[in-house]
Amino acid sequence: MLLTELLPPTAEGLGHAARHLAEGRLVAFPTETVYGLGGDARDDRAVASIFAAKGRPAFNPLIVHVPDMAAAARLAVFSDPALRLAAAFWPGALTLVLPMRDDSGLSPLVSAGLPSVAIRMPAHPVAVALLHSFGGPVAAPSANPSGRISPTRAEHVLDGLAGRIAAVLDGGACPVGVESTIIGLEPRPTLLRPGGIPVEAIEECLGVRLAAPDPAPLRPNAPGQLSSHYAPSAAVMLEVTAPRPDDVWIGFGSRTGTEGLNLSPSGDLVEAAANLFHYLREADRCAGSGGRIAVAPIPEKGLGRAINDRLRRAAAPR
């Protein structure tokens, strides 16, 4: 078992993390969405280690993180719509699935053998500094065991992956709190996963409505498409307005919740998204073995789409 280091986001900590990546080891790092589990996207062994550490199915592609457009353009072919989206939302919580360049140098494991690559330019200063220090593309799914609740704090990463990875860069709590929105552009703009950028903003940028994804693809072309995902140990019930006495209730707005577990007392969807995964973890701890988590209704608009997507997958049969 590895001794997993907890590194500060200092020049020394970033340099140490970059050396781990250069030597094929795995480092968890904060982004504005959730913590990612990073490995050199060009190194077959490092990428295989990501799948092994998470227990992730090898048919599920990974997102490649880059520091700037020049790095992105070396990996993927950008159409005019892709360039518009990148100009509007990068750096930020948007992932684009694009045709992969033949000379990208990426490990085929990153794309699960598909001719496309999921690519993102994060905005978190610690992520950006790590990418510049490392000097190459970093494959990074969420830093948690596959199918479980995504991590938004360094301690969440250690809870699930301590002993399996080399280090965690501690950048504090992630401000967005849900994963990036994923957009495919071939043959038409398609929402592959709702996330930190609202669908309405993307549609306004493109001037078209986004197509809906296949609800249960046999072979995912982007992360976050498996029906059961982001799951706590306890059963999850959705849109609950009158919980059972023994439920752990996660509230929203005027529905107060159990022990202060209210995603946003003011009904702010941005605040709710930032709290979602941490509160799911807290509710799971309170529910205990055989318990049940009940979640109050969340509006299906703006970031509410991403929140409800994660909750539906958390509640799906396992």
Coordinates of C-alpha atoms in Angstrom, one line a residue:
M1 CA 0.0 0.0 0.0
L2 CA 1.2 3.5 -0.9
L3 CA 1.7 6.3 1.7
T4 CA -0.5 9.0 0.2
E5 CA 1.0 12.4 0.8
L6 CA -1.1 15.5 1.6
L7 CA 0.6 18.4 -0.2
P8 CA 0.1 22.1 0.3
P9 CA -0.6 24.3 -2.8
T10 CA 2.8 26.0 -2.5
A11 CA 5.6 26.1 -5.1
E12 CA 7.2 23.2 -3.3
G13 CA 4.0 21.2 -3.1
L14 CA 3.2 21.8 -6.7
G15 CA 6.7 20.8 -7.8
H16 CA 6.5 17.6 -5.8
A17 CA 3.1 16.8 -7.3
A18 CA 4.5 17.5 -10.9
R19 CA 7.4 15.1 -10.2
H20 CA 5.0 12.4 -9.2
L21 CA 3.1 12.9 -12.5
A22 CA 6.3 12.9 -14.5
E23 CA 7.3 9.6 -12.9
G24 CA 4.0 7.9 -13.7
R25 CA 2.3 8.2 -10.3
L26 CA -1.1 9.6 -9.5
V27 CA -2.0 12.9 -7.9
A28 CA -5.4 14.2 -6.8
F29 CA -5.8 17.9 -7.3
P30 CA -8.6 20.5 -6.9
T31 CA -10.5 21.9 -9.8
E32 CA -13.4 24.4 -9.5
T33 CA -15.8 21.5 -10.0
V34 CA -14.5 18.5 -7.9
Y35 CA -11.1 17.0 -7.1
G36 CA -9.6 15.1 -10.1
L37 CA -7.4 12.0 -10.0
G38 CA -4.5 13.0 -12.3
G39 CA -2.1 10.9 -14.3
D40 CA 0.0 11.6 -17.4
A41 CA -2.5 11.2 -20.3
R42 CA 0.3 10.0 -22.6
D43 CA 1.5 7.2 -20.4
D44 CA -0.4 3.9 -20.8
R45 CA 0.7 2.6 -17.4
A46 CA -0.3 5.8 -15.6
V47 CA -3.7 5.9 -17.2
A48 CA -4.2 2.2 -16.4
S49 CA -3.3 3.0 -12.8
I50 CA -6.2 5.6 -12.7
F51 CA -8.7 2.9 -13.7
A52 CA -7.2 0.5 -11.2
A53 CA -7.2 3.0 -8.3
K54 CA -10.8 3.9 -8.9
G55 CA -12.1 0.5 -9.9
R56 CA -13.4 2.2 -13.0
P57 CA -14.6 0.3 -16.0
A58 CA -12.1 0.6 -18.9
F59 CA -14.8 1.4 -21.4
N60 CA -15.6 4.7 -19.6
P61 CA -13.5 7.5 -21.1
L62 CA -11.5 10.0 -19.1
I63 CA -11.3 13.8 -19.4
V64 CA -8.0 15.3 -20.4
H65 CA -7.1 18.6 -18.6
V66 CA -4.9 21.2 -20.3
P67 CA -3.7 24.7 -19.2
D68 CA -4.4 26.7 -22.4
M69 CA -5.8 26.6 -26.0
A70 CA -2.5 25.9 -27.5
A71 CA -2.2 22.7 -25.6
A72 CA -5.9 21.8 -26.4
A73 CA -5.3 22.4 -30.1
R74 CA -2.4 19.9 -30.1
L75 CA -4.8 17.2 -29.0
A76 CA -8.1 17.8 -30.7
V77 CA -9.7 19.3 -33.9
F78 CA -11.8 22.3 -33.1
S79 CA -14.8 23.2 -35.3
D80 CA -16.2 26.7 -35.3
P81 CA -18.9 25.8 -32.7
A82 CA -16.2 24.3 -30.5
L83 CA -14.1 27.4 -30.8
R84 CA -17.1 29.6 -29.8
L85 CA -17.8 27.5 -26.7
A86 CA -14.1 27.5 -25.7
A87 CA -13.9 31.3 -26.1
A88 CA -17.0 31.7 -24.0
F89 CA -16.5 29.2 -21.2
W90 CA -12.8 28.3 -20.9
P91 CA -11.2 28.2 -18.5
G92 CA -14.2 26.8 -16.7
A93 CA -16.5 24.0 -16.0
L94 CA -17.1 22.9 -19.6
T95 CA -15.8 19.7 -21.3
L96 CA -15.9 19.3 -25.0
V97 CA -15.8 15.9 -26.8
L98 CA -13.9 16.5 -30.0
P99 CA -12.2 14.5 -32.8
M100 CA -8.7 13.5 -31.5
R101 CA -5.7 14.4 -33.6
D102 CA -3.8 11.4 -35.0
D103 CA -0.6 12.8 -33.6
S104 CA -2.0 13.7 -30.2
G105 CA 0.3 11.3 -28.3
L106 CA -2.5 10.4 -25.9
S107 CA -2.8 6.9 -24.5
P108 CA -5.6 5.1 -26.3
L109 CA -6.9 4.1 -22.8
V110 CA -7.9 7.8 -22.2
S111 CA -10.5 7.6 -24.9
A112 CA -11.4 4.0 -24.4
G113 CA -10.3 3.4 -28.0
L114 CA -12.8 5.9 -29.4
P115 CA -11.6 8.5 -32.1
S116 CA -12.7 11.4 -29.9
V117 CA -11.3 12.9 -26.7
A118 CA -13.0 14.7 -23.9
I119 CA -11.0 17.8 -23.1
R120 CA -11.2 20.6 -20.5
M121 CA -9.3 23.8 -19.4
P122 CA -9.9 24.1 -15.7
A123 CA -10.1 27.5 -13.9
H124 CA -8.9 26.6 -10.4
P125 CA -5.6 28.3 -9.8
V126 CA -4.1 25.2 -8.2
A127 CA -5.1 23.0 -11.2
V128 CA -3.7 25.6 -13.6
A129 CA -0.4 25.8 -11.7
L130 CA 0.0 22.0 -11.6
L131 CA -0.7 21.7 -15.3
H132 CA 1.9 24.4 -16.1
S133 CA 4.4 22.8 -13.7
F134 CA 4.0 19.3 -15.2
G135 CA 4.0 20.6 -18.8
G136 CA 1.8 17.9 -20.3
P137 CA -1.9 16.8 -20.6
V138 CA -3.3 15.2 -17.5
A139 CA -6.1 12.6 -17.6
A140 CA -8.3 13.2 -14.5
P141 CA -11.6 11.7 -13.6
S142 CA -13.1 12.5 -10.2
A143 CA -10.8 11.4 -7.4
N144 CA -13.1 8.8 -5.8
P145 CA -13.8 5.1 -6.1
S146 CA -15.9 4.5 -9.2
G147 CA -19.6 5.0 -8.8
R148 CA -19.4 6.7 -5.3
I149 CA -19.9 10.3 -4.2
S150 CA -17.5 12.7 -5.9
P151 CA -15.0 14.5 -3.7
T152 CA -15.1 18.3 -3.2
R153 CA -12.5 18.4 -0.4
A154 CA -9.1 16.8 0.1
E155 CA -10.4 14.8 3.1
H156 CA -13.0 13.3 0.8
V157 CA -10.3 12.0 -1.6
L158 CA -8.3 10.5 1.3
D159 CA -11.5 8.8 2.6
G160 CA -11.8 6.8 -0.7
L161 CA -8.3 6.6 -2.2
A162 CA -5.7 6.8 0.6
G163 CA -3.1 4.1 0.1
R164 CA -3.9 3.8 -3.6
I165 CA -2.4 7.1 -5.0
A166 CA 0.8 9.0 -4.4
A167 CA -0.5 12.4 -3.3
V168 CA -3.3 14.8 -2.8
L169 CA -2.9 18.6 -3.4
D170 CA -5.0 20.3 -0.8
G171 CA -6.7 23.3 -2.4
G172 CA -9.7 23.6 0.0
A173 CA -13.3 23.1 -0.9
C174 CA -14.2 23.2 -4.6
P175 CA -16.4 26.3 -5.4
V176 CA -18.7 24.8 -8.1
G177 CA -19.2 21.4 -6.5
V178 CA -20.6 19.4 -9.4
E179 CA -18.6 18.1 -12.4
S180 CA -18.2 19.9 -15.7
T181 CA -20.9 20.1 -18.3
I182 CA -20.0 17.8 -21.2
I183 CA -20.9 18.8 -24.8
G184 CA -20.5 16.7 -27.9
L185 CA -20.6 18.4 -31.3
E186 CA -20.8 15.6 -33.8
P187 CA -23.1 15.2 -35.7
R188 CA -24.9 18.0 -33.8
P189 CA -24.5 19.8 -30.5
T190 CA -25.5 17.4 -27.8
L191 CA -25.7 17.6 -24.0
L192 CA -23.8 14.5 -22.8
R193 CA -23.8 15.5 -19.1
P194 CA -25.3 18.5 -17.3
G195 CA -22.8 20.2 -15.0
G196 CA -21.3 23.4 -13.8
I197 CA -22.2 25.5 -16.9
P198 CA -26.0 25.8 -17.3
V199 CA -27.5 24.4 -20.4
E200 CA -29.3 27.7 -21.1
A201 CA -25.9 29.5 -21.3
I202 CA -24.5 27.0 -23.8
E203 CA -27.6 27.1 -26.0
E204 CA -27.5 30.9 -26.0
C205 CA -23.8 30.8 -27.1
L206 CA -24.5 28.4 -29.9
G207 CA -27.8 29.8 -31.0
V208 CA -29.3 26.2 -31.1
R209 CA -31.1 23.8 -28.7
L210 CA -28.9 21.0 -27.5
A211 CA -29.9 17.5 -28.4
A212 CA -30.6 15.0 -25.6
P213 CA -28.1 12.2 -25.1
D214 CA -28.8 8.5 -25.2
P215 CA -30.2 7.9 -21.7
A216 CA -28.3 4.6 -21.3
P217 CA -25.5 4.2 -23.9
L218 CA -24.0 0.8 -24.4
R219 CA -20.6 2.4 -24.8
P220 CA -20.2 5.8 -23.2
N221 CA -18.3 8.5 -25.2
A222 CA -17.9 10.7 -22.2
P223 CA -17.8 10.3 -18.4
G224 CA -20.9 10.5 -16.2
Q225 CA -23.2 8.5 -18.5
L226 CA -23.6 5.3 -16.4
S227 CA -27.0 5.0 -14.9
S228 CA -25.8 4.4 -11.4
H229 CA -23.1 6.9 -10.3
Y230 CA -22.3 9.3 -7.5
A231 CA -23.9 6.8 -5.0
P232 CA -23.7 6.8 -1.2
S233 CA -24.1 3.6 0.7
A234 CA -27.6 4.4 1.9
A235 CA -30.6 4.3 -0.4
V236 CA -31.6 7.6 -1.9
M237 CA -35.2 8.8 -2.4
L238 CA -35.9 11.9 -4.5
E239 CA -38.4 14.8 -4.4
V240 CA -39.4 14.0 -0.8
T241 CA -41.7 16.6 0.9
A242 CA -42.7 14.5 3.9
P243 CA -39.8 12.3 5.0
R244 CA -40.2 9.3 7.3
P245 CA -39.2 9.8 10.9
D246 CA -36.0 7.7 10.5
D247 CA -35.0 9.3 7.1
V248 CA -32.0 11.6 6.9
W249 CA -33.6 14.5 5.0
I250 CA -31.6 16.8 2.8
G251 CA -33.6 20.0 2.5
F252 CA -33.7 22.8 0.0
G253 CA -35.3 26.3 0.4
S254 CA -38.0 26.3 3.1
R255 CA -37.7 22.5 3.6
T256 CA -35.2 22.5 6.5
G257 CA -33.7 19.1 6.4
T258 CA -32.1 17.0 9.1
E259 CA -29.4 18.5 11.4
G260 CA -28.9 21.5 9.2
L261 CA -28.5 19.5 6.0
N262 CA -30.2 22.1 3.7
L263 CA -28.5 22.5 0.3
S264 CA -29.5 26.2 0.3
P265 CA -32.0 27.7 2.7
S266 CA -32.4 30.6 0.3
G267 CA -33.1 28.4 -2.7
D268 CA -29.8 29.4 -4.4
L269 CA -28.9 26.7 -7.0
V270 CA -25.3 27.8 -7.1
E271 CA -25.0 27.3 -3.3
A272 CA -26.9 24.0 -3.6
A273 CA -24.5 22.6 -6.2
A274 CA -21.5 23.6 -4.1
N275 CA -22.9 21.7 -1.1
L276 CA -24.3 18.7 -2.9
F277 CA -21.6 16.0 -2.6
H278 CA -20.4 17.1 0.8
Y279 CA -24.0 16.9 2.2
L280 CA -24.6 13.5 0.5
R281 CA -21.5 12.3 2.4
E282 CA -22.8 13.8 5.7
A283 CA -26.2 12.3 5.1
D284 CA -24.7 8.9 4.4
R285 CA -22.7 9.0 7.6
C286 CA -25.9 9.9 9.6
A287 CA -28.0 7.3 7.9
G288 CA -25.7 4.4 8.8
S289 CA -26.1 0.8 7.6
G290 CA -29.6 0.2 6.2
G291 CA -30.6 3.8 6.5
R292 CA -32.3 6.0 3.9
I293 CA -31.5 9.5 2.5
A294 CA -34.5 11.6 1.4
V295 CA -33.9 14.7 -0.7
A296 CA -36.3 17.6 -1.1
P297 CA -37.4 18.7 -4.6
I298 CA -34.9 20.7 -6.6
P299 CA -36.0 23.0 -9.5
E300 CA -35.2 21.6 -12.9
K301 CA -33.5 24.7 -14.3
G302 CA -30.0 26.2 -14.4
L303 CA -27.7 24.3 -12.2
G304 CA -30.7 22.4 -10.9
R305 CA -30.4 20.2 -14.0
A306 CA -26.9 19.1 -13.0
I307 CA -28.0 18.6 -9.3
N308 CA -31.0 16.5 -10.3
D309 CA -28.9 14.5 -12.8
R310 CA -26.4 13.6 -10.0
L311 CA -29.3 12.8 -7.6
R312 CA -31.1 10.5 -10.1
R313 CA -27.9 8.6 -10.7
A314 CA -27.2 8.4 -7.0
A315 CA -30.7 6.9 -6.5
A316 CA -30.6 4.5 -9.4
P317 CA -30.6 0.7 -8.8
R318 CA -27.1 -0.7 -8.2

